[in-house]
Amino acid sequence: MELRVLGCLVEKQRTTPDAYPLSLNALRLACNQTTNRDPVVAYDEATIRQATGRLSQRGWIRLASGRGSRAVKYRHLLDGALGLSDAELSLLAVLMLRGPQTPGELKQRSERLHPFAALADVEDVLAGLGERSLVARLPRQPGQKEDRFAQLLGEEAEAAPAKPPPADAQTVTPYLLYEDAEGAIAWLARAFGFREVDRSTGAAGGLHSELEVDRRGGRIYVGQPPGEYAGPARAGRTSLVFVLVDDADAHYERALAAGATIVEEPADTPFGHRRYGCADPQGHEWFFAQPLIE
């Protein structure tokens, strides 16, 4: 499953660059193509999402949604992760999408990804991949006249453990519930500069979104439960969210211009921060602080 997803990302990067990176739906359609695929599959979005999660843990793909984009999009990192040339990446992609093949088949089927001038060029690249244990020459079966090659990334994917998070990785993520998550996401982007990087909906309705809150990659989750939900403005209670920023005063001015309700004016604190507090239109309170350097 993971290799089909990975192969599709490489293929579409080369053949349809204007549509790359791929949305979740576009990735599902690419995986389920009935041409240039062996075997033909019928993955749903949940299956694709699980595969992208595992590939992301190995550092082989990442989210690539642009600013203002409402769709989650994915790009591969395989060439950088494994140090692959254009030619090597193209052959691996075709092997991931269509299974074991002869050098002649690979030359013909990789034409749109990377044209090879001669069959010997394909064989040279396969030899280099074989030296790195990324492909293997298969024993000939009765009736076969040519050698066939298979990719070994599948074995690596099964054997390789997920990368542990870096020491400074975020391990606790605030999850804020809103009556109107769409409106909250738009306002948080306008007032605080947050950027949506992932979104999904549940089978029973509702909405889940992940927002990047700073250039270090810190995130919050925003959700809207299905059915009736009373947000903090109506319920009269909220959680406080504390976020570090580079310039508290500039951040204050931006939030104020967007209509934030100020609950604490900017001021230096005894704890080594310059801080201000505000409430968003649906009642959640936020405190933004700039570390003071003596």
Short mmCIF file of C-alpha atoms in Angstrom, two decimals:
data_model
loop_
_atom_site.label_atom_id
_atom_site.label_comp_id
_atom_site.label_asym_id
_atom_site.label_seq_id
_atom_site.Cartn_x
_atom_site.Cartn_y
_atom_site.Cartn_z
CA MET A 1 0.00 0.00 0.00
CA GLU A 2 2.73 2.48 1.01
CA LEU A 3 4.74 1.71 -2.13
CA ARG A 4 1.76 2.33 -4.40
CA VAL A 5 1.27 5.74 -2.76
CA LEU A 6 4.98 6.54 -3.03
CA GLY A 7 5.20 5.44 -6.66
CA CYS A 8 2.18 7.56 -7.58
CA LEU A 9 3.71 10.67 -6.02
CA VAL A 10 6.93 10.20 -8.01
CA GLU A 11 5.03 9.46 -11.24
CA LYS A 12 2.69 12.45 -10.99
CA GLN A 13 5.54 14.78 -10.06
CA ARG A 14 7.11 13.94 -13.43
CA THR A 15 4.07 13.49 -15.68
CA THR A 16 1.65 16.14 -14.34
CA PRO A 17 3.82 18.74 -12.56
CA ASP A 18 1.08 21.39 -12.70
CA ALA A 19 -1.14 19.18 -10.49
CA TYR A 20 1.64 18.27 -8.05
CA PRO A 21 1.75 18.06 -4.99
CA LEU A 22 -1.30 15.77 -4.87
CA SER A 23 -4.43 16.18 -2.79
CA LEU A 24 -5.73 13.15 -0.89
CA ASN A 25 -8.41 12.61 -3.53
CA ALA A 26 -5.96 12.95 -6.42
CA LEU A 27 -3.64 10.48 -4.69
CA ARG A 28 -6.51 8.01 -4.29
CA LEU A 29 -7.37 8.30 -7.99
CA ALA A 30 -3.72 7.81 -8.95
CA CYS A 31 -3.43 4.69 -6.79
CA ASN A 32 -6.62 3.22 -8.24
CA GLN A 33 -5.80 3.79 -11.92
CA THR A 34 -6.56 0.81 -14.13
CA THR A 35 -3.70 1.61 -16.52
CA ASN A 36 0.03 1.40 -15.73
CA ARG A 37 -0.72 -0.40 -12.45
CA ASP A 38 -0.15 -3.99 -11.38
CA PRO A 39 -2.10 -5.04 -9.45
CA VAL A 40 -5.16 -2.81 -9.91
CA VAL A 41 -6.48 -1.75 -6.49
CA ALA A 42 -9.45 0.14 -5.02
CA TYR A 43 -8.16 2.01 -1.97
CA ASP A 44 -10.44 4.42 -0.10
CA GLU A 45 -9.28 7.73 1.41
CA ALA A 46 -8.93 6.25 4.90
CA THR A 47 -6.52 3.63 3.56
CA ILE A 48 -4.51 6.28 1.69
CA ARG A 49 -4.37 8.47 4.80
CA GLN A 50 -2.99 5.58 6.87
CA ALA A 51 -0.31 4.92 4.26
CA THR A 52 0.72 8.58 4.11
CA GLY A 53 1.03 8.63 7.89
CA ARG A 54 3.44 5.69 7.88
CA LEU A 55 5.45 7.13 4.98
CA SER A 56 5.66 10.48 6.77
CA GLN A 57 7.06 8.77 9.89
CA ARG A 58 9.86 7.33 7.75
CA GLY A 59 10.64 10.71 6.25
CA TRP A 60 9.65 9.65 2.72
CA ILE A 61 6.76 12.10 2.21
CA ARG A 62 5.47 15.29 3.81
CA LEU A 63 2.49 17.61 3.74
CA ALA A 64 2.83 20.40 1.23
CA SER A 65 -0.34 22.48 1.45
CA GLY A 66 0.28 26.01 0.28
CA ARG A 67 -0.78 29.17 2.10
CA GLY A 68 -4.50 29.67 1.63
CA SER A 69 -5.01 26.15 0.27
CA ARG A 70 -8.01 24.35 1.73
CA ALA A 71 -6.92 20.91 0.51
CA VAL A 72 -4.32 18.74 2.19
CA LYS A 73 -1.56 17.94 -0.31
CA TYR A 74 1.39 15.56 -0.27
CA ARG A 75 4.85 15.49 -1.87
CA HIS A 76 7.50 12.76 -1.77
CA LEU A 77 11.00 13.14 -0.31
CA LEU A 78 12.37 9.83 -1.60
CA ASP A 79 15.16 11.24 -3.77
CA GLY A 80 16.59 13.23 -0.88
CA ALA A 81 15.98 10.55 1.74
CA LEU A 82 17.80 7.84 -0.23
CA GLY A 83 20.16 9.99 -2.32
CA LEU A 84 18.65 8.93 -5.65
CA SER A 85 19.41 10.31 -9.09
CA ASP A 86 16.66 11.17 -11.56
CA ALA A 87 17.19 7.90 -13.41
CA GLU A 88 17.23 5.79 -10.25
CA LEU A 89 14.08 7.41 -8.90
CA SER A 90 12.23 6.84 -12.16
CA LEU A 91 13.06 3.14 -12.36
CA LEU A 92 12.08 2.59 -8.73
CA ALA A 93 8.77 4.36 -9.33
CA VAL A 94 7.88 2.10 -12.26
CA LEU A 95 8.88 -0.98 -10.24
CA MET A 96 6.70 0.18 -7.33
CA LEU A 97 3.72 0.73 -9.63
CA ARG A 98 3.98 -2.35 -11.88
CA GLY A 99 5.99 -5.00 -10.04
CA PRO A 100 8.98 -6.99 -11.39
CA GLN A 101 9.96 -6.14 -14.97
CA THR A 102 12.68 -6.70 -17.55
CA PRO A 103 15.15 -3.94 -18.48
CA GLY A 104 13.38 -3.58 -21.82
CA GLU A 105 10.00 -3.11 -20.16
CA LEU A 106 11.48 -0.59 -17.74
CA LYS A 107 13.04 1.42 -20.57
CA GLN A 108 9.72 1.63 -22.39
CA ARG A 109 7.55 2.31 -19.32
CA SER A 110 9.83 4.94 -17.76
CA GLU A 111 9.95 7.07 -20.91
CA ARG A 112 7.63 9.78 -19.52
CA LEU A 113 9.50 9.92 -16.21
CA HIS A 114 13.10 9.77 -17.47
CA PRO A 115 14.07 8.85 -21.04
CA PHE A 116 16.96 6.41 -21.38
CA ALA A 117 19.01 6.62 -24.56
CA ALA A 118 19.84 2.92 -24.64
CA LEU A 119 18.99 -0.33 -22.90
CA ALA A 120 22.54 -0.44 -21.54
CA ASP A 121 21.81 2.76 -19.62
CA VAL A 122 18.87 1.10 -17.86
CA GLU A 123 21.04 -1.91 -17.01
CA ASP A 124 23.77 0.34 -15.59
CA VAL A 125 21.27 2.12 -13.31
CA LEU A 126 19.80 -1.21 -12.19
CA ALA A 127 23.29 -2.44 -11.37
CA GLY A 128 23.92 0.62 -9.21
CA LEU A 129 20.60 0.17 -7.40
CA GLY A 130 21.45 -3.49 -6.89
CA GLU A 131 24.76 -2.57 -5.26
CA ARG A 132 22.76 -0.48 -2.77
CA SER A 133 20.26 -3.33 -2.17
CA LEU A 134 17.40 -1.26 -3.58
CA VAL A 135 16.62 -3.69 -6.42
CA ALA A 136 17.27 -7.40 -6.97
CA ARG A 137 17.65 -9.55 -10.06
CA LEU A 138 15.06 -12.34 -9.88
CA PRO A 139 15.78 -15.97 -10.83
CA ARG A 140 14.43 -16.80 -14.28
CA GLN A 141 11.26 -18.85 -14.33
CA PRO A 142 10.68 -21.62 -16.91
CA GLY A 143 9.97 -20.02 -20.29
CA GLN A 144 11.47 -16.64 -19.40
CA LYS A 145 14.24 -15.44 -21.69
CA GLU A 146 15.17 -12.18 -19.96
CA ASP A 147 16.16 -11.24 -16.46
CA ARG A 148 13.55 -9.45 -14.37
CA PHE A 149 14.17 -6.98 -11.56
CA ALA A 150 12.16 -6.15 -8.44
CA GLN A 151 12.41 -3.20 -6.06
CA LEU A 152 13.37 -3.91 -2.44
CA LEU A 153 11.91 -0.78 -0.84
CA GLY A 154 9.02 -2.88 0.40
CA GLU A 155 11.37 -4.96 2.51
CA GLU A 156 13.03 -1.79 3.81
CA ALA A 157 9.64 -0.25 4.65
CA GLU A 158 8.63 -3.32 6.65
CA ALA A 159 11.96 -3.62 8.44
CA ALA A 160 12.67 0.05 9.13
CA PRO A 161 11.27 1.32 12.42
CA ALA A 162 9.50 4.64 12.47
CA LYS A 163 11.86 7.51 13.14
CA PRO A 164 11.69 8.71 16.74
CA PRO A 165 10.60 12.31 17.11
CA PRO A 166 13.43 14.82 17.56
CA ALA A 167 14.25 15.86 21.12
CA ASP A 168 12.57 19.24 20.67
CA ALA A 169 9.45 17.89 18.94
CA GLN A 170 6.06 19.08 20.15
CA THR A 171 4.56 16.34 22.35
CA VAL A 172 1.44 18.08 23.70
CA THR A 173 -1.04 19.71 21.31
CA PRO A 174 -3.97 21.93 22.40
CA TYR A 175 -7.30 20.86 20.89
CA LEU A 176 -9.87 23.70 20.73
CA LEU A 177 -13.54 23.05 19.96
CA TYR A 178 -15.63 25.65 18.14
CA GLU A 179 -19.27 26.03 17.18
CA ASP A 180 -18.13 27.29 13.77
CA ALA A 181 -14.76 25.74 12.96
CA GLU A 182 -14.67 27.16 9.41
CA GLY A 183 -15.08 30.68 10.73
CA ALA A 184 -12.54 30.07 13.49
CA ILE A 185 -9.89 28.78 11.07
CA ALA A 186 -10.31 31.81 8.81
CA TRP A 187 -10.14 34.23 11.74
CA LEU A 188 -7.11 32.56 13.33
CA ALA A 189 -5.29 32.85 10.01
CA ARG A 190 -6.21 36.52 9.64
CA ALA A 191 -5.60 37.57 13.23
CA PHE A 192 -2.67 35.40 14.30
CA GLY A 193 -1.12 34.26 11.01
CA PHE A 194 -1.87 30.57 11.67
CA ARG A 195 -1.75 28.28 8.62
CA GLU A 196 -3.99 25.25 8.05
CA VAL A 197 -1.94 22.18 7.08
CA ASP A 198 -4.41 19.29 7.42
CA ARG A 199 -8.18 18.77 7.52
CA SER A 200 -10.59 15.86 7.76
CA THR A 201 -14.25 15.17 8.47
CA GLY A 202 -15.72 12.35 10.56
CA ALA A 203 -18.25 9.79 9.37
CA ALA A 204 -20.89 11.38 11.63
CA GLY A 205 -20.01 14.91 10.52
CA GLY A 206 -17.98 17.51 12.33
CA LEU A 207 -14.57 18.80 11.32
CA HIS A 208 -10.96 18.35 12.41
CA SER A 209 -8.18 20.72 11.35
CA GLU A 210 -4.49 21.10 12.17
CA LEU A 211 -3.00 24.62 12.17
CA GLU A 212 0.67 25.55 12.18
CA VAL A 213 1.15 28.38 14.67
CA ASP A 214 4.80 29.38 14.23
CA ARG A 215 7.83 28.99 11.99
CA ARG A 216 9.16 26.25 14.31
CA GLY A 217 6.32 23.95 13.28
CA GLY A 218 4.24 24.15 16.46
CA ARG A 219 0.61 23.12 15.95
CA ILE A 220 -2.85 23.28 17.44
CA TYR A 221 -5.93 21.26 16.59
CA VAL A 222 -9.28 22.89 15.88
CA GLY A 223 -12.47 20.86 15.88
CA GLN A 224 -16.22 21.19 15.47
CA PRO A 225 -18.19 18.31 17.01
CA PRO A 226 -21.10 16.90 15.02
CA GLY A 227 -24.54 18.08 16.13
CA GLU A 228 -25.25 20.80 18.66
CA TYR A 229 -22.26 22.18 20.55
CA ALA A 230 -22.05 25.18 22.88
CA GLY A 231 -18.74 26.99 22.49
CA PRO A 232 -16.97 28.89 25.25
CA ALA A 233 -18.76 32.18 24.56
CA ARG A 234 -22.10 30.53 25.33
CA ALA A 235 -20.90 28.01 27.89
CA GLY A 236 -18.96 30.61 29.87
CA ARG A 237 -15.73 28.65 30.17
CA THR A 238 -12.58 28.10 28.12
CA SER A 239 -9.04 26.80 28.22
CA LEU A 240 -6.13 29.23 27.96
CA VAL A 241 -3.62 28.76 25.14
CA PHE A 242 -0.07 30.12 25.58
CA VAL A 243 2.04 30.73 22.45
CA LEU A 244 5.58 32.15 22.07
CA VAL A 245 6.06 34.78 19.35
CA ASP A 246 8.98 36.89 18.10
CA ASP A 247 7.33 40.30 18.59
CA ALA A 248 4.46 40.54 21.08
CA ASP A 249 3.61 44.17 20.28
CA ALA A 250 3.38 43.61 16.53
CA HIS A 251 1.29 40.50 17.17
CA TYR A 252 -0.99 42.52 19.46
CA GLU A 253 -1.57 45.14 16.77
CA ARG A 254 -2.44 42.48 14.20
CA ALA A 255 -4.90 40.71 16.53
CA LEU A 256 -6.47 44.03 17.54
CA ALA A 257 -6.98 45.00 13.90
CA ALA A 258 -8.72 41.68 13.26
CA GLY A 259 -11.22 42.29 16.05
CA ALA A 260 -9.73 40.35 18.95
CA THR A 261 -11.10 41.21 22.42
CA ILE A 262 -8.11 42.23 24.52
CA VAL A 263 -8.16 40.71 28.00
CA GLU A 264 -4.62 41.77 28.96
CA GLU A 265 -2.66 44.65 27.46
CA PRO A 266 0.97 44.06 26.42
CA ALA A 267 3.29 44.23 29.43
CA ASP A 268 6.57 42.81 30.70
CA THR A 269 6.08 40.03 33.24
CA PRO A 270 8.27 38.86 36.15
CA PHE A 271 8.69 35.56 34.30
CA GLY A 272 10.90 36.92 31.53
CA HIS A 273 8.24 37.56 28.87
CA ARG A 274 6.46 40.48 27.29
CA ARG A 275 2.89 39.23 27.03
CA TYR A 276 -0.64 40.15 26.01
CA GLY A 277 -3.92 38.26 26.12
CA CYS A 278 -7.00 38.25 23.91
CA ALA A 279 -10.19 36.31 23.19
CA ASP A 280 -11.19 35.15 19.72
CA PRO A 281 -14.75 35.80 18.44
CA GLN A 282 -16.00 32.45 19.75
CA GLY A 283 -14.63 32.87 23.25
CA HIS A 284 -11.31 31.03 23.51
CA GLU A 285 -8.59 33.02 25.27
CA TRP A 286 -5.06 33.26 23.91
CA PHE A 287 -1.86 34.60 25.50
CA PHE A 288 1.07 35.48 23.27
CA ALA A 289 4.48 36.07 24.83
CA GLN A 290 7.84 37.29 23.58
CA PRO A 291 10.88 36.06 25.54
CA LEU A 292 12.87 39.01 26.92
CA ILE A 293 16.64 38.88 26.42
CA GLU A 294 18.69 40.63 29.06
#
